[in-house]
Amino acid sequence: MNLSIVIPLLNEEESLPELHNWIVKVMTSHNFSYEILFIDDGSTDASWHTIEQLSQDNTNVKGIRFLKNYGKSQALHAGFAKAKGDVVITMDADLQDSPDEIPELYNLIITDNFDLISGWKKKRFDSVVFKNIPSKLFNWAARKTSGVKLNDFNCGLKAYRNEVVKNIEVSGEMHRYIPVLAKNAGFSKIGEKVVIHQARKYGNSKFGINRFINGFLDLITIWFLSKFGKRPMHLFGLLGSIMFIIGFCLALYLGVDKLFIHTKSRLITSRPQFYIALASMILGTQLFLAGFLGEIILRTKNNEERYKISKTIE
C-alpha cells in the first residue's frame, strides 16, 4: 500500500465529507493505493456517524473512535499503530491542510529518501496576535532547544516513512515534537516543505493560547527526556553528589573551627552557615534518591493504557 492518511478529529462533522472527497480525488488521479484512518477523539457531534457512512461508500476508509477526548497525541498514536502504508501522512480534519500537497510529500519520502517531511505554513490565515506571534516564538524556542531546524513544528501536515511512526512513542501532548522524537530515535533525514494554509471553513478552532504555554512546558520535558530520559542518575545523582559534598565540607569546616580553632566562639547552631550546610546535604540526598528511584522506575515500568477505544472500522 502506498499511503496511509491519518486524520485525528474532534467535532468536524461538516468538513469530513468534503475532505474525504478531496482526498479520494487526489488518490485516484495519481493511482495511489491508500487507506484513510479517521481517529475520532471523543466527538460529541455526528462525526462518527459520518465516518461510518463514508466507510460504507469507500472500503478504504477506516476509523477508530475513542470513548472520550484523550488528545491529539493519543489519536496519532492509535493511527500510527494501524497504518499500513509505505508513507504515512498526517493532516487535520478542518480543511486547513490541502490534500493536493500529498503527492509531492509522498515523492519526497520515496524518491528523495527522506525519513520525515514537515509542512511549513509560511502564509497563515490565523489571528496574528493569538496564533502567529506566539507560534513564531514557540518555533524559535523549539529550534534552539532541540537542534531540529524546522520553521513550523505545529503544522499538522507531515509525511513519514512507515518505519518512523512504528519506532516513536507519541504520548502526552508530544505531537508537536514528533520531528524531535524521530531525531532522537535515529531518523536524521528530516526535511521541510512549504504548504498551503487555508482559512477554516467550518466550526471553530479546538486550540487556544494555552496550547503554546503547554507547548513550552512540553519542550522542557522533551529536552530533559532526550538528554537524561534513559539515565536520570547522570543528572540527579551528579547534582545531588555535588550539593552533598559542598554541604558536608562546610559542616566539617564549622566543626573543626569550633573544636580546635575558635573553641570559645558562639554555638555552631547560631551560625547561618550551619543551616546552609544542613540544607545542602538534605537537598543533595534527595536529588541523589530521585535519580536512584528514576533508574528503578525505568527498569520496572510497564506500558500503561493511554486511551480506550469504543469502536473501530476495519
CSV table of C-alpha atoms in Angstrom, one decimal:
chain,number,residue,atom,x,y,z
A,1,MET,CA,0.0,0.0,0.0
A,2,ASN,CA,1.4,3.4,-1.0
A,3,LEU,CA,-0.3,5.7,1.5
A,4,SER,CA,-1.9,5.8,5.0
A,5,ILE,CA,-3.6,9.1,5.7
A,6,VAL,CA,-4.1,9.5,9.4
A,7,ILE,CA,-6.6,12.2,10.4
A,8,PRO,CA,-7.3,13.0,14.1
A,9,LEU,CA,-10.5,14.9,14.6
A,10,LEU,CA,-12.8,16.4,17.2
A,11,ASN,CA,-16.3,17.6,16.2
A,12,GLU,CA,-15.7,18.0,12.5
A,13,GLU,CA,-18.8,16.5,11.0
A,14,GLU,CA,-19.3,19.3,8.5
A,15,SER,CA,-15.8,19.1,7.0
A,16,LEU,CA,-15.4,15.3,6.8
A,17,PRO,CA,-17.4,14.6,3.6
A,18,GLU,CA,-15.6,17.4,1.7
A,19,LEU,CA,-12.2,16.3,3.0
A,20,HIS,CA,-12.9,12.7,2.1
A,21,ASN,CA,-13.9,13.6,-1.5
A,22,TRP,CA,-10.9,15.8,-1.9
A,23,ILE,CA,-8.5,13.1,-0.8
A,24,VAL,CA,-10.2,10.4,-3.0
A,25,LYS,CA,-9.9,12.7,-6.0
A,26,VAL,CA,-6.1,13.2,-5.4
A,27,MET,CA,-5.6,9.4,-4.8
A,28,THR,CA,-7.5,8.4,-7.9
A,29,SER,CA,-5.7,11.0,-10.2
A,30,HIS,CA,-2.3,9.7,-9.1
A,31,ASN,CA,-3.2,6.0,-8.9
A,32,PHE,CA,-2.2,5.6,-5.3
A,33,SER,CA,-3.3,2.6,-3.2
A,34,TYR,CA,-4.3,4.1,0.1
A,35,GLU,CA,-6.3,4.0,3.3
A,36,ILE,CA,-7.8,6.9,5.2
A,37,LEU,CA,-7.7,6.5,9.0
A,38,PHE,CA,-10.1,8.8,10.8
A,39,ILE,CA,-9.4,8.9,14.5
A,40,ASP,CA,-12.4,10.3,16.4
A,41,ASP,CA,-11.1,11.8,19.6
A,42,GLY,CA,-14.3,11.7,21.6
A,43,SER,CA,-16.5,13.9,19.3
A,44,THR,CA,-19.9,14.9,20.7
A,45,ASP,CA,-21.4,15.7,17.3
A,46,ALA,CA,-22.2,13.3,14.4
A,47,SER,CA,-18.6,12.9,13.3
A,48,TRP,CA,-18.6,9.1,14.0
A,49,HIS,CA,-21.8,8.6,12.1
A,50,THR,CA,-20.3,10.5,9.2
A,51,ILE,CA,-17.2,8.3,9.3
A,52,GLU,CA,-19.4,5.1,9.3
A,53,GLN,CA,-21.3,6.4,6.2
A,54,LEU,CA,-18.1,7.2,4.4
A,55,SER,CA,-16.7,3.7,5.2
A,56,GLN,CA,-19.8,2.1,3.6
A,57,ASP,CA,-19.3,4.1,0.4
A,58,ASN,CA,-15.5,3.6,0.4
A,59,THR,CA,-13.8,0.5,1.7
A,60,ASN,CA,-10.5,2.4,2.0
A,61,VAL,CA,-12.0,4.4,4.9
A,62,LYS,CA,-11.3,3.1,8.3
A,63,GLY,CA,-12.0,4.6,11.7
A,64,ILE,CA,-11.1,4.5,15.4
A,65,ARG,CA,-13.4,6.0,18.0
A,66,PHE,CA,-12.2,6.9,21.5
A,67,LEU,CA,-14.6,6.7,24.5
A,68,LYS,CA,-13.7,10.3,25.4
A,69,ASN,CA,-11.4,13.1,24.4
A,70,TYR,CA,-7.8,11.9,25.1
A,71,GLY,CA,-5.9,14.5,22.9
A,72,LYS,CA,-4.3,14.7,19.6
A,73,SER,CA,-1.1,12.8,20.6
A,74,GLN,CA,-3.1,9.7,21.7
A,75,ALA,CA,-5.2,9.9,18.4
A,76,LEU,CA,-2.0,9.9,16.4
A,77,HIS,CA,-0.5,7.0,18.4
A,78,ALA,CA,-3.6,4.9,17.6
A,79,GLY,CA,-3.5,5.9,13.9
A,80,PHE,CA,0.2,5.1,13.7
A,81,ALA,CA,-0.3,1.7,15.2
A,82,LYS,CA,-2.9,0.8,12.5
A,83,ALA,CA,-1.1,2.5,9.5
A,84,LYS,CA,0.0,0.0,6.8
A,85,GLY,CA,1.1,2.4,4.0
A,86,ASP,CA,4.7,2.8,2.9
A,87,VAL,CA,4.3,6.5,3.6
A,88,VAL,CA,2.1,7.9,6.4
A,89,ILE,CA,0.5,11.3,6.0
A,90,THR,CA,-1.0,13.2,8.9
A,91,MET,CA,-3.3,16.1,8.4
A,92,ASP,CA,-6.0,18.0,10.3
A,93,ALA,CA,-9.7,17.4,9.5
A,94,ASP,CA,-10.7,21.1,9.4
A,95,LEU,CA,-9.8,21.6,5.7
A,96,GLN,CA,-6.9,24.0,6.5
A,97,ASP,CA,-4.5,21.3,5.2
A,98,SER,CA,-4.7,20.7,1.4
A,99,PRO,CA,-4.7,17.1,0.2
A,100,ASP,CA,-3.2,18.4,-3.1
A,101,GLU,CA,0.1,18.5,-1.2
A,102,ILE,CA,0.1,14.7,-0.7
A,103,PRO,CA,1.7,13.6,-4.0
A,104,GLU,CA,4.8,15.8,-3.6
A,105,LEU,CA,5.1,14.8,0.1
A,106,TYR,CA,5.0,11.2,-1.0
A,107,ASN,CA,7.7,11.7,-3.6
A,108,LEU,CA,10.0,13.5,-1.1
A,109,ILE,CA,9.8,10.4,1.1
A,110,ILE,CA,10.1,7.7,-1.6
A,111,THR,CA,12.2,9.4,-4.3
A,112,ASP,CA,14.4,11.7,-2.2
A,113,ASN,CA,14.7,9.2,0.6
A,114,PHE,CA,13.6,11.5,3.5
A,115,ASP,CA,12.5,9.9,6.8
A,116,LEU,CA,10.2,12.8,7.6
A,117,ILE,CA,8.9,15.9,5.8
A,118,SER,CA,7.2,18.6,7.9
A,119,GLY,CA,4.8,21.1,6.4
A,120,TRP,CA,5.6,24.8,6.8
A,121,LYS,CA,2.6,27.1,6.7
A,122,LYS,CA,4.6,30.1,5.6
A,123,LYS,CA,1.5,32.2,4.9
A,124,ARG,CA,-1.2,31.8,7.6
A,125,PHE,CA,-4.8,32.8,7.9
A,126,ASP,CA,-4.9,32.7,11.7
A,127,SER,CA,-5.0,35.6,14.2
A,128,VAL,CA,-1.7,37.5,14.3
A,129,VAL,CA,-1.8,38.3,18.0
A,130,PHE,CA,-3.2,35.0,19.4
A,131,LYS,CA,-1.6,32.5,17.0
A,132,ASN,CA,1.0,33.8,14.6
A,133,ILE,CA,3.3,35.7,17.0
A,134,PRO,CA,3.1,33.0,19.8
A,135,SER,CA,3.8,30.4,17.1
A,136,LYS,CA,6.9,32.2,15.9
A,137,LEU,CA,8.2,32.4,19.5
A,138,PHE,CA,7.4,28.8,20.1
A,139,ASN,CA,9.1,27.6,16.9
A,140,TRP,CA,12.2,29.7,17.7
A,141,ALA,CA,12.5,28.1,21.2
A,142,ALA,CA,11.9,24.6,19.8
A,143,ARG,CA,14.7,25.1,17.2
A,144,LYS,CA,17.2,26.3,19.8
A,145,THR,CA,16.4,23.6,22.3
A,146,SER,CA,16.0,20.6,20.0
A,147,GLY,CA,18.5,21.3,17.3
A,148,VAL,CA,15.9,20.4,14.6
A,149,LYS,CA,15.9,23.2,12.1
A,150,LEU,CA,12.2,23.5,11.2
A,151,ASN,CA,10.2,26.7,10.8
A,152,ASP,CA,6.8,25.2,11.8
A,153,PHE,CA,6.7,22.4,14.4
A,154,ASN,CA,3.0,22.8,14.9
A,155,CYS,CA,1.9,22.1,11.3
A,156,GLY,CA,-0.4,19.0,11.2
A,157,LEU,CA,0.5,18.2,7.6
A,158,LYS,CA,3.5,15.8,7.8
A,159,ALA,CA,4.8,12.8,5.9
A,160,TYR,CA,6.7,9.9,7.4
A,161,ARG,CA,8.3,6.8,6.3
A,162,ASN,CA,6.4,3.9,7.8
A,163,GLU,CA,9.4,2.8,9.9
A,164,VAL,CA,9.4,6.2,11.6
A,165,VAL,CA,5.9,6.0,13.0
A,166,LYS,CA,6.4,2.4,14.2
A,167,ASN,CA,9.5,3.4,16.2
A,168,ILE,CA,8.5,6.5,18.0
A,169,GLU,CA,6.2,6.9,21.1
A,170,VAL,CA,3.8,9.8,20.9
A,171,SER,CA,2.3,10.5,24.3
A,172,GLY,CA,1.0,13.3,26.5
A,173,GLU,CA,0.9,16.3,24.2
A,174,MET,CA,4.1,15.5,22.3
A,175,HIS,CA,2.5,15.6,18.8
A,176,ARG,CA,4.2,19.0,18.4
A,177,TYR,CA,7.6,17.4,18.7
A,178,ILE,CA,7.3,14.3,16.5
A,179,PRO,CA,10.3,15.5,14.4
A,180,VAL,CA,12.3,15.7,17.6
A,181,LEU,CA,11.2,12.3,18.7
A,182,ALA,CA,12.1,10.9,15.3
A,183,LYS,CA,15.6,12.5,15.5
A,184,ASN,CA,16.1,11.1,19.0
A,185,ALA,CA,15.1,7.7,17.6
A,186,GLY,CA,17.8,7.8,15.0
A,187,PHE,CA,15.9,9.1,11.9
A,188,SER,CA,18.1,12.1,10.9
A,189,LYS,CA,17.0,12.9,7.4
A,190,ILE,CA,14.2,15.4,8.2
A,191,GLY,CA,13.1,18.0,5.7
A,192,GLU,CA,10.5,20.7,5.3
A,193,LYS,CA,8.1,21.8,2.6
A,194,VAL,CA,6.2,25.0,2.3
A,195,VAL,CA,2.5,24.0,2.2
A,196,ILE,CA,-0.8,25.9,1.5
A,197,HIS,CA,-2.7,27.1,4.6
A,198,GLN,CA,-6.4,27.6,4.1
A,199,ALA,CA,-8.8,29.6,6.2
A,200,ARG,CA,-11.1,27.5,8.4
A,201,LYS,CA,-14.3,26.8,6.5
A,202,TYR,CA,-16.5,25.2,9.2
A,203,GLY,CA,-16.7,25.4,13.0
A,204,ASN,CA,-14.1,26.8,15.4
A,205,SER,CA,-10.6,26.1,16.3
A,206,LYS,CA,-10.1,23.5,19.1
A,207,PHE,CA,-6.9,25.1,20.3
A,208,GLY,CA,-6.4,28.3,22.3
A,209,ILE,CA,-3.5,30.4,23.5
A,210,ASN,CA,-2.9,27.8,26.3
A,211,ARG,CA,-1.5,25.3,23.8
A,212,PHE,CA,1.6,27.5,23.5
A,213,ILE,CA,2.1,27.5,27.3
A,214,ASN,CA,1.7,23.8,27.3
A,215,GLY,CA,4.0,23.6,24.3
A,216,PHE,CA,6.8,25.4,26.1
A,217,LEU,CA,6.4,23.1,29.1
A,218,ASP,CA,6.4,20.0,26.9
A,219,LEU,CA,9.6,21.4,25.2
A,220,ILE,CA,11.4,21.4,28.6
A,221,THR,CA,10.1,17.9,29.1
A,222,ILE,CA,11.3,16.6,25.8
A,223,TRP,CA,14.7,18.3,26.2
A,224,PHE,CA,15.1,16.6,29.6
A,225,LEU,CA,14.0,13.2,28.2
A,226,SER,CA,16.3,13.4,25.2
A,227,LYS,CA,19.3,14.2,27.4
A,228,PHE,CA,18.6,12.2,30.6
A,229,GLY,CA,15.4,10.1,29.9
A,230,LYS,CA,17.4,6.9,29.8
A,231,ARG,CA,19.9,7.9,32.6
A,232,PRO,CA,18.3,10.1,35.2
A,233,MET,CA,21.0,9.2,37.7
A,234,HIS,CA,23.5,11.1,35.5
A,235,LEU,CA,21.7,14.4,36.2
A,236,PHE,CA,20.1,14.0,39.7
A,237,GLY,CA,22.9,11.8,41.0
A,238,LEU,CA,25.6,14.3,39.9
A,239,LEU,CA,23.7,17.4,41.2
A,240,GLY,CA,22.9,15.5,44.5
A,241,SER,CA,26.5,14.4,45.0
A,242,ILE,CA,27.9,18.0,44.4
A,243,MET,CA,25.4,19.5,46.8
A,244,PHE,CA,26.0,16.9,49.5
A,245,ILE,CA,29.8,17.3,49.2
A,246,ILE,CA,29.6,21.1,49.4
A,247,GLY,CA,27.3,20.8,52.5
A,248,PHE,CA,29.5,18.2,54.1
A,249,CYS,CA,32.7,20.2,53.6
A,250,LEU,CA,31.1,23.3,55.0
A,251,ALA,CA,29.8,21.3,58.0
A,252,LEU,CA,33.2,19.8,58.5
A,253,TYR,CA,34.9,23.2,58.4
A,254,LEU,CA,32.4,24.5,61.0
A,255,GLY,CA,33.1,21.5,63.2
A,256,VAL,CA,36.9,21.8,63.1
A,257,ASP,CA,36.7,25.6,63.6
A,258,LYS,CA,34.5,25.1,66.7
A,259,LEU,CA,36.5,22.2,68.2
A,260,PHE,CA,40.1,23.3,67.5
A,261,ILE,CA,40.3,26.9,66.4
A,262,HIS,CA,37.6,29.1,68.0
A,263,THR,CA,36.6,27.0,70.9
A,264,LYS,CA,35.1,29.9,72.8
A,265,SER,CA,33.1,31.3,70.0
A,266,ARG,CA,29.3,31.1,69.5
A,267,LEU,CA,27.5,27.8,69.1
A,268,ILE,CA,27.5,26.2,65.6
A,269,THR,CA,23.7,26.3,65.6
A,270,SER,CA,23.9,30.1,65.9
A,271,ARG,CA,25.8,30.4,62.7
A,272,PRO,CA,23.8,30.7,59.4
A,273,GLN,CA,26.5,28.6,57.6
A,274,PHE,CA,25.4,25.6,59.6
A,275,TYR,CA,21.9,25.7,58.2
A,276,ILE,CA,23.2,26.3,54.7
A,277,ALA,CA,25.4,23.1,55.1
A,278,LEU,CA,22.5,21.2,56.5
A,279,ALA,CA,20.1,22.2,53.7
A,280,SER,CA,22.7,21.4,51.1
A,281,MET,CA,23.2,17.9,52.5
A,282,ILE,CA,19.5,17.2,52.7
A,283,LEU,CA,18.8,18.5,49.2
A,284,GLY,CA,21.8,16.6,47.8
A,285,THR,CA,20.5,13.4,49.4
A,286,GLN,CA,17.0,14.0,48.0
A,287,LEU,CA,18.3,14.6,44.5
A,288,PHE,CA,20.5,11.5,44.6
A,289,LEU,CA,17.5,9.4,45.7
A,290,ALA,CA,15.4,11.0,42.9
A,291,GLY,CA,17.9,9.8,40.4
A,292,PHE,CA,18.1,6.4,42.0
A,293,LEU,CA,14.3,6.0,42.0
A,294,GLY,CA,14.2,7.2,38.4
A,295,GLU,CA,16.6,4.4,37.4
A,296,ILE,CA,14.5,1.8,39.2
A,297,ILE,CA,11.3,3.0,37.6
A,298,LEU,CA,12.8,2.9,34.1
A,299,ARG,CA,13.8,-0.7,34.7
A,300,THR,CA,10.4,-1.9,36.1
A,301,LYS,CA,7.8,0.3,34.3
A,302,ASN,CA,5.1,-1.3,32.2
A,303,ASN,CA,3.4,0.3,29.2
A,304,GLU,CA,0.2,1.7,30.6
A,305,GLU,CA,-3.0,2.0,28.6
A,306,ARG,CA,-3.2,5.6,27.4
A,307,TYR,CA,-6.7,5.6,25.8
A,308,LYS,CA,-9.8,3.4,25.4
A,309,ILE,CA,-11.3,2.6,22.0
A,310,SER,CA,-15.0,2.5,21.8
A,311,LYS,CA,-15.4,1.3,18.1
A,312,THR,CA,-13.3,0.6,15.1
A,313,ILE,CA,-14.0,0.3,11.4
A,314,GLU,CA,-11.6,-2.1,9.6
